[in-house]
Structures are given as C-alpha cells and as structure tokens.
Amino acid sequence: MVIYGIYIVSKSGGLIFNYDHTVPKIETTRRFTYPIDLKLNYESKKISVQFGQRDGIHVGHVLTAINGIQITGRQLDDGKDAVEILESKENYPLTLTFERPKMTTNEKIFLASMFYPLFAIASQLSPEPKSSGIELLEADTFKLHCFQTLTGVKIMVVVDKNQIGAEVFLKRVYELYADYALKNPFYSLEMPIRCELFDQNLKTMLEQIDKGGIASI
Amino acid sequence: MSRSTRFDTKKVNSELVTLTYGTLVAQMVKDLDNPDDVSKQLDRIGYNMGIRLIEDFLSKTGTGRCLDLKDTADKIQTAFRLYLGVQPNVVNWSPAGDEFSFILDSNPLTELVELPEDLKSLKYCNIICGAIRGALEMVQLDVQSWIVQDQLKGDQNTEIRVKFIRRLEDAMPAGED
C-alpha cells in the first residue's frame, strides 16, 4: 500500500491533523564549475531550478545547501548570502545540494482550507440534487480520497494512483479518531490533534498495511 | 493491530459504570449542595460526552443520516444497547410524530442507588438526556430531552422523553444538505 499522506480537516475547515507517510526524500549533491549550467530562480524564499534538468536534478527542486552548509531562505547558516555566492566566479567550484521541495505546515494548512470550498462547490455543481462533495480526486501521480463524516469532519488520504481500498482505510482512520482523539478528555474539539496515542495507533496501522496490504486491517 | 477497539468486543462490568457514575454524582452533590445545579451540571457533562460519543457511534456502526424521527429513535435504541447494554422500548409517539419516549425497565446507572429524602428533586440520570441532545446536535438535529418517570422516585420504569425541535440546516456540512 502506498500512502503518501493523511489529513483531517475539522468541521469549520481547519487542518487539525496531518501525517506524511512514505514520501521518499530525493536529494542530489553535485559539484559545479563556473558558469553553472542550471537556470536558478529566487522566489518565495526559495532558490529553485527554473530550467535545465540533469543528473537527478529536476526543474522545481530547491537548493538546500552550498558546500554542505544549509540554506534558510536565501541565507546560508554561516550568515552569507547564497545568491551572491552563486554569482561570483571566484567561489567556484561549488558543491550544491538540491532537494525536492517539501510542503511546510503553513502551506498544508493553506491547501487544506482551499479544499474545503472546492468540496462545497462540487456538491453544488452537481446536476443531481443532494450530491455529496468530492470523494475522489485523481491526478497522474496520485489519488486523493476524501471521506466526510455525518458531523462534517473530513478525512483525506493521498495515495498512489494504482492503490485500491482507500475507503476501508479511511473508515479505520475515522475509528481511530473517534477512539483516541475524541475520547481523550484533554483534547478539545476543533483543535489540532496532538495525541500521542492517536499517532501511535495510526503508525501501527500503517506499518501493518505496509506489511500485509489493505486487507489486513 | 488488535481489534480490541472494534464493535462490542470491549466490555466492562456494568457495576463499574454504576459505581463510577455514583461517585461522580455524590461528589457533585457535595460540591454544589443545590440538587437543581447538580442536575444542570449532569446535563452539561452528558452534552459534552454526546458531542464526542457520536463519532464513536458513527464510526463503529457505519450508519447513515436519518431523515425521519423514527429512524433516529431506532438508532438511539442501538446506541443504548451499545453503550449501556440495555434495550429500551420506544413508545408514546406524539400524534405529530415529533416526540417519543424511551422506556428502560432497568437502568444500569441506578442499579445500586437509593435517593435520600433531601435529594428528591435530583435528576440522577440527567446525563443520558444531555448525551442524547449533544449527540443529535452534532448530526444537525436540535432536540430537547428530559426525564418523565424515574425508578428512583418510585415509578415503574425510567422514561426519557425526546422532543424534536428543528433541523439545524445552517450547520449542515456541504454535500450533505
């Protein structure tokens, strides 16, 4: 079973839980001489590859380190400016590390709240009255299954496009949510789920699925 | 993973529930000294339990939305069996079909309980009324619930009345309305 991530959105549309499962980290380190044969672009606080794809470095990957020193935004951990270093010839050769960009928590919260109106629009666009919202969103690299409970909580899972049986999985996540989040007296409704037991049991279930497939739960 | 959390596999002795609940009420009587306040608080606790418990009920039974009150009554009956191990009868439907009662011949909450004279006004089982109200509110049904007959007060059975007020249309999640 290839599950990329699990999201739970509260009745009012806020992301209250997310968990990234098997998302492999793709990282490439290469030595570059001047001039660098990739087109880099600095925008939204990331230095990313705009054009030129080679040796595992793809368009869209972000620069995460120069000579092994990590970059935050455009600043290196030792205080130097990354863009300046890349531009001056005397610094070369440079060892650059590129990585597939990861979503930050803020971006996830943003996307979760984007899905909320989409779901509502889908139910209104429907030619038939009393339609549900989006239950399955399919793309060429993944499928997003969404299950809305009668109380309005949405549980979403992003899986591989060939994966079947995600509905069963969603029901099981719902049971875990009812058991380990809602029965925890210190968890208040609509708030982000920070319950150790919930995480643990979810992980156990995911491990079991990885071993025995979706039928084993 | 063990299936210990699955439907009706995890059972506890009902006396444990009776005693725990008894302790709670006794403590509240001590703390609040006015029986009416205690009843009110019990209802509130029940409400807070209901709004959480409903998810448990839905996830474990997999029931769908009810579109009439008869259906709702049936499902609450199932919930009684699931959570209290009793099977109440659904009776006394109002002519308009918006009110009904649950009759419990035995009530696990009151099994070992006698009410002292000075607490005759205490609604000992008010927590159930609160739970019904809270749970139904989460599935967009506004109801009122109260105790009509109480074995603790010398009645034959315990009777819990439920009255439908309205459907909470504005709280309906998208794709469900």
mmCIF file of C-alpha atoms in Angstrom:
data_model
loop_
_atom_site.group_PDB
_atom_site.id
_atom_site.type_symbol
_atom_site.label_atom_id
_atom_site.label_comp_id
_atom_site.label_asym_id
_atom_site.label_seq_id
_atom_site.Cartn_x
_atom_site.Cartn_y
_atom_site.Cartn_z
ATOM 1 C CA MET A 1 0.000 0.000 0.000
ATOM 2 C CA VAL A 2 1.433 3.336 -0.975
ATOM 3 C CA ILE A 3 0.018 6.042 1.241
ATOM 4 C CA TYR A 4 1.619 9.438 0.871
ATOM 5 C CA GLY A 5 -0.199 11.411 3.484
ATOM 6 C CA ILE A 6 -3.204 11.650 5.746
ATOM 7 C CA TYR A 7 -5.093 14.843 6.514
ATOM 8 C CA ILE A 8 -8.003 15.548 8.828
ATOM 9 C CA VAL A 9 -9.966 18.763 8.368
ATOM 10 C CA SER A 10 -12.367 19.950 11.037
ATOM 11 C CA LYS A 11 -15.987 20.881 10.502
ATOM 12 C CA SER A 12 -15.047 24.527 10.136
ATOM 13 C CA GLY A 13 -12.341 23.829 7.555
ATOM 14 C CA GLY A 14 -9.148 23.995 9.587
ATOM 15 C CA LEU A 15 -6.451 21.384 9.258
ATOM 16 C CA ILE A 16 -6.392 19.551 12.578
ATOM 17 C CA PHE A 17 -4.107 16.685 11.696
ATOM 18 C CA ASN A 18 -1.634 15.727 9.042
ATOM 19 C CA TYR A 19 0.824 12.935 8.735
ATOM 20 C CA ASP A 20 3.300 12.282 5.930
ATOM 21 C CA HIS A 21 3.885 8.640 5.283
ATOM 22 C CA THR A 22 6.084 7.162 2.543
ATOM 23 C CA VAL A 23 7.321 10.252 0.778
ATOM 24 C CA PRO A 24 10.871 9.396 -0.252
ATOM 25 C CA LYS A 25 13.405 12.161 0.182
ATOM 26 C CA ILE A 26 15.060 12.979 -3.097
ATOM 27 C CA GLU A 27 18.357 14.727 -2.643
ATOM 28 C CA THR A 28 21.153 15.238 -5.158
ATOM 29 C CA THR A 29 24.560 16.693 -4.480
ATOM 30 C CA ARG A 30 26.829 17.702 -7.357
ATOM 31 C CA ARG A 31 29.962 19.683 -7.968
ATOM 32 C CA PHE A 32 29.559 22.701 -10.221
ATOM 33 C CA THR A 33 32.113 24.823 -12.037
ATOM 34 C CA TYR A 34 31.584 28.354 -13.322
ATOM 35 C CA PRO A 35 29.330 29.097 -15.126
ATOM 36 C CA ILE A 36 26.654 26.944 -13.596
ATOM 37 C CA ASP A 37 24.646 25.032 -16.179
ATOM 38 C CA LEU A 38 21.284 25.388 -14.470
ATOM 39 C CA LYS A 39 18.919 28.331 -14.505
ATOM 40 C CA LEU A 40 18.200 29.192 -10.893
ATOM 41 C CA ASN A 41 15.471 31.431 -9.703
ATOM 42 C CA TYR A 42 14.886 33.065 -6.347
ATOM 43 C CA GLU A 43 11.275 33.477 -5.424
ATOM 44 C CA SER A 44 9.015 32.945 -2.432
ATOM 45 C CA LYS A 45 12.043 32.469 -0.189
ATOM 46 C CA LYS A 46 13.428 29.555 -2.149
ATOM 47 C CA ILE A 47 16.190 29.170 -4.687
ATOM 48 C CA SER A 48 14.776 26.723 -7.165
ATOM 49 C CA VAL A 49 15.732 25.240 -10.513
ATOM 50 C CA GLN A 50 13.852 27.016 -13.254
ATOM 51 C CA PHE A 51 15.291 25.351 -16.301
ATOM 52 C CA GLY A 52 17.863 22.717 -17.130
ATOM 53 C CA GLN A 53 17.380 19.207 -15.890
ATOM 54 C CA ARG A 54 20.208 16.726 -15.423
ATOM 55 C CA ASP A 55 21.637 14.009 -13.174
ATOM 56 C CA GLY A 56 18.611 13.747 -10.932
ATOM 57 C CA ILE A 57 18.229 17.486 -10.500
ATOM 58 C CA HIS A 58 14.817 18.377 -11.824
ATOM 59 C CA VAL A 59 13.025 21.573 -12.580
ATOM 60 C CA GLY A 60 11.322 22.673 -9.384
ATOM 61 C CA HIS A 61 13.907 21.264 -6.998
ATOM 62 C CA VAL A 62 15.219 23.672 -4.408
ATOM 63 C CA LEU A 63 18.767 24.451 -3.397
ATOM 64 C CA THR A 64 19.223 23.342 0.205
ATOM 65 C CA ALA A 65 22.966 23.557 0.795
ATOM 66 C CA ILE A 66 26.156 25.053 -0.621
ATOM 67 C CA ASN A 67 29.385 23.180 0.188
ATOM 68 C CA GLY A 68 27.432 21.284 2.818
ATOM 69 C CA ILE A 69 26.212 24.434 4.593
ATOM 70 C CA GLN A 70 22.428 24.599 4.909
ATOM 71 C CA ILE A 71 20.379 27.431 3.452
ATOM 72 C CA THR A 72 17.381 29.050 5.076
ATOM 73 C CA GLY A 73 15.568 31.344 2.697
ATOM 74 C CA ARG A 74 18.490 32.762 0.747
ATOM 75 C CA GLN A 75 20.865 32.969 3.670
ATOM 76 C CA LEU A 76 23.443 30.343 4.490
ATOM 77 C CA ASP A 77 23.781 29.117 8.034
ATOM 78 C CA ASP A 78 27.110 30.950 8.349
ATOM 79 C CA GLY A 79 25.437 34.250 7.512
ATOM 80 C CA LYS A 80 26.492 34.641 3.872
ATOM 81 C CA ASP A 81 24.062 35.352 1.088
ATOM 82 C CA ALA A 82 23.528 32.349 -1.155
ATOM 83 C CA VAL A 83 22.652 34.280 -4.303
ATOM 84 C CA GLU A 84 25.842 36.346 -4.039
ATOM 85 C CA ILE A 85 27.986 33.252 -3.638
ATOM 86 C CA LEU A 86 26.402 31.664 -6.691
ATOM 87 C CA GLU A 87 27.001 34.756 -8.750
ATOM 88 C CA SER A 88 30.686 35.377 -8.064
ATOM 89 C CA LYS A 89 33.107 33.394 -10.152
ATOM 90 C CA GLU A 90 35.894 33.141 -7.565
ATOM 91 C CA ASN A 91 33.815 30.910 -5.282
ATOM 92 C CA TYR A 92 33.690 28.080 -7.791
ATOM 93 C CA PRO A 93 33.882 25.107 -7.878
ATOM 94 C CA LEU A 94 30.874 24.742 -5.564
ATOM 95 C CA THR A 95 29.135 21.660 -4.232
ATOM 96 C CA LEU A 96 25.410 22.223 -4.400
ATOM 97 C CA THR A 97 22.676 20.102 -2.871
ATOM 98 C CA PHE A 98 19.239 20.092 -4.414
ATOM 99 C CA GLU A 99 16.132 18.564 -2.974
ATOM 100 C CA ARG A 100 12.550 18.035 -3.940
ATOM 101 C CA PRO A 101 10.670 20.813 -2.126
ATOM 102 C CA LYS A 102 8.748 19.820 0.965
ATOM 103 C CA MET A 103 5.489 21.378 1.979
ATOM 104 C CA THR A 104 5.676 23.427 5.119
ATOM 105 C CA THR A 105 2.978 23.168 7.759
ATOM 106 C CA ASN A 106 1.682 26.577 6.742
ATOM 107 C CA GLU A 107 1.325 25.512 3.145
ATOM 108 C CA LYS A 108 -0.536 22.410 4.239
ATOM 109 C CA ILE A 109 -2.932 24.451 6.349
ATOM 110 C CA PHE A 110 -3.456 26.732 3.382
ATOM 111 C CA LEU A 111 -4.140 23.844 1.000
ATOM 112 C CA ALA A 112 -6.492 22.172 3.440
ATOM 113 C CA SER A 113 -8.567 25.295 3.693
ATOM 114 C CA MET A 114 -8.545 25.517 -0.128
ATOM 115 C CA PHE A 115 -10.011 22.058 -0.434
ATOM 116 C CA TYR A 116 -12.912 22.990 1.800
ATOM 117 C CA PRO A 117 -14.674 25.349 -0.657
ATOM 118 C CA LEU A 118 -13.810 23.059 -3.580
ATOM 119 C CA PHE A 119 -15.657 20.285 -1.829
ATOM 120 C CA ALA A 120 -18.665 22.546 -1.290
ATOM 121 C CA ILE A 121 -18.617 23.804 -4.887
ATOM 122 C CA ALA A 122 -18.543 20.249 -6.203
ATOM 123 C CA SER A 123 -21.728 19.409 -4.351
ATOM 124 C CA GLN A 124 -23.445 22.474 -5.803
ATOM 125 C CA LEU A 125 -22.211 21.974 -9.362
ATOM 126 C CA SER A 126 -23.832 18.596 -9.445
ATOM 127 C CA PRO A 127 -26.623 18.105 -11.988
ATOM 128 C CA GLU A 128 -28.423 15.884 -9.493
ATOM 129 C CA PRO A 129 -29.791 17.330 -6.263
ATOM 130 C CA LYS A 130 -28.403 16.099 -2.940
ATOM 131 C CA SER A 131 -24.968 15.310 -4.229
ATOM 132 C CA SER A 132 -22.026 14.685 -1.992
ATOM 133 C CA GLY A 133 -18.850 16.701 -2.333
ATOM 134 C CA ILE A 134 -15.573 15.475 -3.831
ATOM 135 C CA GLU A 135 -14.900 11.905 -2.817
ATOM 136 C CA LEU A 136 -12.061 11.156 -5.173
ATOM 137 C CA LEU A 137 -9.676 13.498 -6.891
ATOM 138 C CA GLU A 138 -7.433 11.849 -9.413
ATOM 139 C CA ALA A 139 -4.192 13.097 -10.914
ATOM 140 C CA ASP A 140 -1.498 11.369 -12.940
ATOM 141 C CA THR A 141 0.731 10.717 -9.944
ATOM 142 C CA PHE A 142 -1.677 10.333 -7.048
ATOM 143 C CA LYS A 143 -5.274 9.950 -5.940
ATOM 144 C CA LEU A 144 -6.876 11.891 -3.127
ATOM 145 C CA HIS A 145 -9.716 10.149 -1.347
ATOM 146 C CA CYS A 146 -11.953 12.194 0.898
ATOM 147 C CA PHE A 147 -14.467 10.885 3.389
ATOM 148 C CA GLN A 148 -16.796 13.300 5.120
ATOM 149 C CA THR A 149 -18.434 12.094 8.295
ATOM 150 C CA LEU A 150 -22.030 12.976 9.118
ATOM 151 C CA THR A 151 -20.755 15.524 11.595
ATOM 152 C CA GLY A 152 -18.762 17.309 8.895
ATOM 153 C CA VAL A 153 -15.223 16.203 9.676
ATOM 154 C CA LYS A 154 -13.257 15.395 6.527
ATOM 155 C CA ILE A 155 -10.643 12.692 6.460
ATOM 156 C CA MET A 156 -8.405 12.714 3.406
ATOM 157 C CA VAL A 157 -5.732 10.397 2.229
ATOM 158 C CA VAL A 158 -3.294 10.864 -0.638
ATOM 159 C CA VAL A 159 -2.360 7.523 -2.175
ATOM 160 C CA ASP A 160 -0.620 6.125 -5.225
ATOM 161 C CA LYS A 161 -2.807 6.291 -8.317
ATOM 162 C CA ASN A 162 -2.984 2.493 -8.554
ATOM 163 C CA GLN A 163 -3.938 1.992 -4.954
ATOM 164 C CA ILE A 164 -7.311 0.439 -4.231
ATOM 165 C CA GLY A 165 -9.162 0.033 -0.968
ATOM 166 C CA ALA A 166 -8.569 3.539 0.375
ATOM 167 C CA GLU A 167 -12.211 3.733 1.504
ATOM 168 C CA VAL A 168 -11.654 0.960 4.029
ATOM 169 C CA PHE A 169 -8.568 2.717 5.257
ATOM 170 C CA LEU A 170 -10.449 5.995 5.733
ATOM 171 C CA LYS A 171 -13.096 4.253 7.827
ATOM 172 C CA ARG A 172 -10.366 2.828 10.050
ATOM 173 C CA VAL A 173 -8.763 6.233 10.482
ATOM 174 C CA TYR A 174 -12.199 7.532 11.477
ATOM 175 C CA GLU A 175 -12.442 4.848 14.143
ATOM 176 C CA LEU A 176 -9.027 5.792 15.463
ATOM 177 C CA TYR A 177 -10.070 9.437 15.525
ATOM 178 C CA ALA A 178 -13.231 8.576 17.464
ATOM 179 C CA ASP A 179 -11.272 6.425 19.892
ATOM 180 C CA TYR A 180 -8.010 8.172 20.523
ATOM 181 C CA ALA A 181 -8.722 11.813 19.832
ATOM 182 C CA LEU A 182 -12.319 12.284 20.919
ATOM 183 C CA LYS A 183 -12.202 10.038 23.964
ATOM 184 C CA ASN A 184 -9.166 11.890 25.232
ATOM 185 C CA PRO A 185 -10.650 14.271 27.801
ATOM 186 C CA PHE A 186 -7.823 16.755 27.250
ATOM 187 C CA TYR A 187 -8.478 17.071 23.548
ATOM 188 C CA SER A 188 -10.831 19.909 22.730
ATOM 189 C CA LEU A 189 -12.965 19.674 19.630
ATOM 190 C CA GLU A 190 -11.909 21.544 16.501
ATOM 191 C CA MET A 191 -8.354 21.919 17.803
ATOM 192 C CA PRO A 192 -5.285 20.319 16.227
ATOM 193 C CA ILE A 193 -4.918 16.698 17.298
ATOM 194 C CA ARG A 194 -1.820 16.307 19.403
ATOM 195 C CA CYS A 195 -2.490 12.945 20.943
ATOM 196 C CA GLU A 196 0.385 10.548 21.326
ATOM 197 C CA LEU A 197 -1.908 7.513 21.353
ATOM 198 C CA PHE A 198 -3.590 8.546 18.146
ATOM 199 C CA ASP A 199 -0.229 8.936 16.393
ATOM 200 C CA GLN A 200 0.980 5.628 17.751
ATOM 201 C CA ASN A 201 -2.061 3.677 16.683
ATOM 202 C CA LEU A 202 -2.095 5.287 13.279
ATOM 203 C CA LYS A 203 1.548 4.367 12.779
ATOM 204 C CA THR A 204 0.902 0.807 13.895
ATOM 205 C CA MET A 205 -1.898 0.557 11.395
ATOM 206 C CA LEU A 206 0.235 1.990 8.597
ATOM 207 C CA GLU A 207 3.034 -0.454 9.390
ATOM 208 C CA GLN A 208 0.575 -3.274 9.259
ATOM 209 C CA ILE A 209 -0.695 -2.107 5.899
ATOM 210 C CA ASP A 210 2.855 -1.829 4.579
ATOM 211 C CA LYS A 211 3.422 -5.434 5.565
ATOM 212 C CA GLY A 212 0.130 -7.119 4.837
ATOM 213 C CA GLY A 213 -1.750 -4.826 2.482
ATOM 214 C CA ILE A 214 -5.036 -3.067 2.991
ATOM 215 C CA ALA A 215 -6.896 -6.306 3.650
ATOM 216 C CA SER A 216 -5.004 -6.835 6.902
ATOM 217 C CA ILE A 217 -6.769 -4.086 8.838
ATOM 218 C CA MET B 1 -3.215 -4.301 15.135
ATOM 219 C CA SER B 2 -5.506 -5.835 17.685
ATOM 220 C CA ARG B 3 -9.155 -5.401 17.049
ATOM 221 C CA SER B 4 -9.871 -4.578 20.651
ATOM 222 C CA THR B 5 -11.406 -1.289 19.622
ATOM 223 C CA ARG B 6 -13.872 -2.919 17.269
ATOM 224 C CA PHE B 7 -17.601 -3.029 17.735
ATOM 225 C CA ASP B 8 -18.812 -4.634 21.004
ATOM 226 C CA THR B 9 -15.658 -6.506 21.835
ATOM 227 C CA LYS B 10 -14.581 -4.450 24.778
ATOM 228 C CA LYS B 11 -16.997 -4.923 27.619
ATOM 229 C CA VAL B 12 -16.793 -3.765 31.178
ATOM 230 C CA ASN B 13 -18.852 -4.829 34.123
ATOM 231 C CA SER B 14 -21.867 -2.560 34.381
ATOM 232 C CA GLU B 15 -21.320 -2.265 38.131
ATOM 233 C CA LEU B 16 -18.103 -0.439 37.428
ATOM 234 C CA VAL B 17 -20.078 2.114 35.451
ATOM 235 C CA THR B 18 -22.750 2.337 38.164
ATOM 236 C CA LEU B 19 -20.186 2.904 40.878
ATOM 237 C CA THR B 20 -18.089 5.390 38.932
ATOM 238 C CA TYR B 21 -21.141 7.375 37.992
ATOM 239 C CA GLY B 22 -22.350 7.198 41.578
ATOM 240 C CA THR B 23 -19.075 8.622 42.824
ATOM 241 C CA LEU B 24 -19.311 11.460 40.351
ATOM 242 C CA VAL B 25 -22.852 12.389 41.350
ATOM 243 C CA ALA B 26 -22.106 12.051 45.063
ATOM 244 C CA GLN B 27 -19.129 14.344 44.698
ATOM 245 C CA MET B 28 -21.155 16.881 42.767
ATOM 246 C CA VAL B 29 -23.887 16.825 45.407
ATOM 247 C CA LYS B 30 -21.209 17.567 47.989
ATOM 248 C CA ASP B 31 -19.690 20.360 45.915
ATOM 249 C CA LEU B 32 -22.806 22.118 44.740
ATOM 250 C CA ASP B 33 -25.306 21.463 47.564
ATOM 251 C CA ASN B 34 -28.255 22.538 45.400
ATOM 252 C CA PRO B 35 -29.754 19.459 43.651
ATOM 253 C CA ASP B 36 -31.002 21.564 40.739
ATOM 254 C CA ASP B 37 -27.487 22.743 39.999
ATOM 255 C CA VAL B 38 -26.296 19.163 40.097
ATOM 256 C CA SER B 39 -28.974 18.163 37.576
ATOM 257 C CA LYS B 40 -27.927 21.020 35.336
ATOM 258 C CA GLN B 41 -24.275 20.080 35.543
ATOM 259 C CA LEU B 42 -25.047 16.426 34.820
ATOM 260 C CA ASP B 43 -26.895 17.507 31.726
ATOM 261 C CA ARG B 44 -23.893 19.566 30.660
ATOM 262 C CA ILE B 45 -21.484 16.700 31.213
ATOM 263 C CA GLY B 46 -23.795 14.474 29.218
ATOM 264 C CA TYR B 47 -23.899 17.016 26.410
ATOM 265 C CA ASN B 48 -20.130 17.154 26.246
ATOM 266 C CA MET B 49 -19.972 13.378 26.213
ATOM 267 C CA GLY B 50 -22.601 13.221 23.480
ATOM 268 C CA ILE B 51 -20.794 15.508 21.067
ATOM 269 C CA ARG B 52 -17.756 13.232 21.206
ATOM 270 C CA LEU B 53 -19.505 9.909 21.545
ATOM 271 C CA ILE B 54 -21.479 10.411 18.343
ATOM 272 C CA GLU B 55 -18.329 9.989 16.268
ATOM 273 C CA ASP B 56 -17.622 6.736 18.019
ATOM 274 C CA PHE B 57 -21.137 5.549 17.297
ATOM 275 C CA LEU B 58 -20.977 6.577 13.637
ATOM 276 C CA SER B 59 -17.550 5.106 13.037
ATOM 277 C CA LYS B 60 -18.383 1.799 14.650
ATOM 278 C CA THR B 61 -21.860 1.243 13.302
ATOM 279 C CA GLY B 62 -21.407 2.979 9.950
ATOM 280 C CA THR B 63 -24.973 4.287 9.950
ATOM 281 C CA GLY B 64 -26.104 6.952 7.542
ATOM 282 C CA ARG B 65 -28.066 10.129 8.060
ATOM 283 C CA CYS B 66 -31.629 9.746 9.327
ATOM 284 C CA LEU B 67 -34.367 11.527 7.508
ATOM 285 C CA ASP B 68 -37.196 10.926 9.958
ATOM 286 C CA LEU B 69 -37.509 10.735 13.700
ATOM 287 C CA LYS B 70 -38.495 7.046 13.729
ATOM 288 C CA ASP B 71 -35.174 6.259 12.203
ATOM 289 C CA THR B 72 -33.439 8.433 14.787
ATOM 290 C CA ALA B 73 -35.278 6.667 17.616
ATOM 291 C CA ASP B 74 -34.163 3.294 16.253
ATOM 292 C CA LYS B 75 -30.582 4.404 16.138
ATOM 293 C CA ILE B 76 -30.586 5.815 19.638
ATOM 294 C CA GLN B 77 -32.003 2.478 20.713
ATOM 295 C CA THR B 78 -28.968 0.796 19.166
ATOM 296 C CA ALA B 79 -26.751 3.282 20.966
ATOM 297 C CA PHE B 80 -28.348 2.403 24.309
ATOM 298 C CA ARG B 81 -27.554 -1.221 23.654
ATOM 299 C CA LEU B 82 -24.041 -0.394 22.610
ATOM 300 C CA TYR B 83 -23.099 1.914 25.459
ATOM 301 C CA LEU B 84 -25.310 0.869 28.359
ATOM 302 C CA GLY B 85 -26.177 -2.700 27.467
ATOM 303 C CA VAL B 86 -29.904 -2.128 27.759
ATOM 304 C CA GLN B 87 -32.628 -2.262 25.166
ATOM 305 C CA PRO B 88 -35.203 0.476 25.795
ATOM 306 C CA ASN B 89 -38.635 0.431 24.182
ATOM 307 C CA VAL B 90 -39.668 3.320 22.025
ATOM 308 C CA VAL B 91 -43.224 4.325 22.952
ATOM 309 C CA ASN B 92 -45.672 7.207 23.394
ATOM 310 C CA TRP B 93 -45.285 8.818 19.994
ATOM 311 C CA SER B 94 -46.967 12.185 19.820
ATOM 312 C CA PRO B 95 -49.615 12.495 17.068
ATOM 313 C CA ALA B 96 -47.326 14.834 15.112
ATOM 314 C CA GLY B 97 -44.566 12.278 15.298
ATOM 315 C CA ASP B 98 -42.109 14.760 16.759
ATOM 316 C CA GLU B 99 -41.932 13.378 20.283
ATOM 317 C CA PHE B 100 -41.316 9.953 21.743
ATOM 318 C CA SER B 101 -40.143 8.196 24.890
ATOM 319 C CA PHE B 102 -37.629 5.572 25.756
ATOM 320 C CA ILE B 103 -38.766 3.197 28.474
ATOM 321 C CA LEU B 104 -35.998 1.488 30.405
ATOM 322 C CA ASP B 105 -37.069 -1.362 32.701
ATOM 323 C CA SER B 106 -33.622 -1.481 34.183
ATOM 324 C CA ASN B 107 -31.165 1.338 34.215
ATOM 325 C CA PRO B 108 -27.531 0.442 34.786
ATOM 326 C CA LEU B 109 -26.814 3.906 36.178
ATOM 327 C CA THR B 110 -29.265 3.493 39.048
ATOM 328 C CA GLU B 111 -28.829 -0.204 39.792
ATOM 329 C CA LEU B 112 -27.475 0.204 43.341
ATOM 330 C CA VAL B 113 -28.882 3.619 44.097
ATOM 331 C CA GLU B 114 -31.479 4.971 46.521
ATOM 332 C CA LEU B 115 -32.167 8.676 46.661
ATOM 333 C CA PRO B 116 -32.162 10.220 50.143
ATOM 334 C CA GLU B 117 -35.162 12.377 51.151
ATOM 335 C CA ASP B 118 -33.402 15.705 50.749
ATOM 336 C CA LEU B 119 -32.385 14.930 47.152
ATOM 337 C CA LYS B 120 -35.828 14.070 45.812
ATOM 338 C CA SER B 121 -35.572 16.792 43.203
ATOM 339 C CA LEU B 122 -32.256 15.498 41.831
ATOM 340 C CA LYS B 123 -32.451 14.215 38.257
ATOM 341 C CA TYR B 124 -29.978 11.434 38.765
ATOM 342 C CA CYS B 125 -29.885 10.191 35.161
ATOM 343 C CA ASN B 126 -29.829 13.609 33.542
ATOM 344 C CA ILE B 127 -26.517 12.704 31.941
ATOM 345 C CA ILE B 128 -28.371 10.484 29.455
ATOM 346 C CA CYS B 129 -30.621 13.359 28.390
ATOM 347 C CA GLY B 130 -27.570 15.544 27.877
ATOM 348 C CA ALA B 131 -25.803 12.872 25.877
ATOM 349 C CA ILE B 132 -28.785 12.398 23.548
ATOM 350 C CA ARG B 133 -29.044 16.147 22.988
ATOM 351 C CA GLY B 134 -25.312 16.565 22.359
ATOM 352 C CA ALA B 135 -25.015 13.622 20.021
ATOM 353 C CA LEU B 136 -28.012 14.649 17.924
ATOM 354 C CA GLU B 137 -26.802 18.219 17.723
ATOM 355 C CA MET B 138 -23.641 17.020 16.031
ATOM 356 C CA VAL B 139 -25.721 15.393 13.306
ATOM 357 C CA GLN B 140 -27.687 18.613 12.910
ATOM 358 C CA LEU B 141 -30.793 17.689 14.888
ATOM 359 C CA ASP B 142 -31.905 20.037 17.602
ATOM 360 C CA VAL B 143 -33.836 18.128 20.261
ATOM 361 C CA GLN B 144 -34.951 18.516 23.829
ATOM 362 C CA SER B 145 -34.696 15.630 26.208
ATOM 363 C CA TRP B 146 -35.891 15.179 29.756
ATOM 364 C CA ILE B 147 -36.822 12.550 32.320
ATOM 365 C CA VAL B 148 -40.537 11.882 32.753
ATOM 366 C CA GLN B 149 -40.514 8.866 35.022
ATOM 367 C CA ASP B 150 -37.744 7.779 37.300
ATOM 368 C CA GLN B 151 -37.402 4.453 39.079
ATOM 369 C CA LEU B 152 -35.530 6.266 41.820
ATOM 370 C CA LYS B 153 -38.674 8.244 42.544
ATOM 371 C CA GLY B 154 -40.905 5.212 42.823
ATOM 372 C CA ASP B 155 -42.032 4.956 39.201
ATOM 373 C CA GLN B 156 -42.339 1.610 37.490
ATOM 374 C CA ASN B 157 -39.832 2.397 34.741
ATOM 375 C CA THR B 158 -37.438 5.082 33.741
ATOM 376 C CA GLU B 159 -38.882 7.133 30.920
ATOM 377 C CA ILE B 160 -36.811 9.529 28.870
ATOM 378 C CA ARG B 161 -38.697 11.843 26.565
ATOM 379 C CA VAL B 162 -37.182 13.254 23.391
ATOM 380 C CA LYS B 163 -38.744 16.148 21.501
ATOM 381 C CA PHE B 164 -37.648 17.183 18.036
ATOM 382 C CA ILE B 165 -37.285 20.933 17.697
ATOM 383 C CA ARG B 166 -35.731 21.528 14.294
ATOM 384 C CA ARG B 167 -33.070 20.511 11.843
ATOM 385 C CA LEU B 168 -30.010 22.726 12.044
ATOM 386 C CA GLU B 169 -29.842 23.499 8.328
ATOM 387 C CA ASP B 170 -27.144 26.125 8.621
ATOM 388 C CA ALA B 171 -24.835 23.706 10.415
ATOM 389 C CA MET B 172 -25.251 21.098 7.714
ATOM 390 C CA PRO B 173 -21.906 20.210 6.200
ATOM 391 C CA ALA B 174 -21.520 20.857 2.479
ATOM 392 C CA GLY B 175 -22.545 17.939 0.335
ATOM 393 C CA GLU B 176 -24.971 16.733 2.981
ATOM 394 C CA ASP B 177 -27.733 19.286 2.719
#
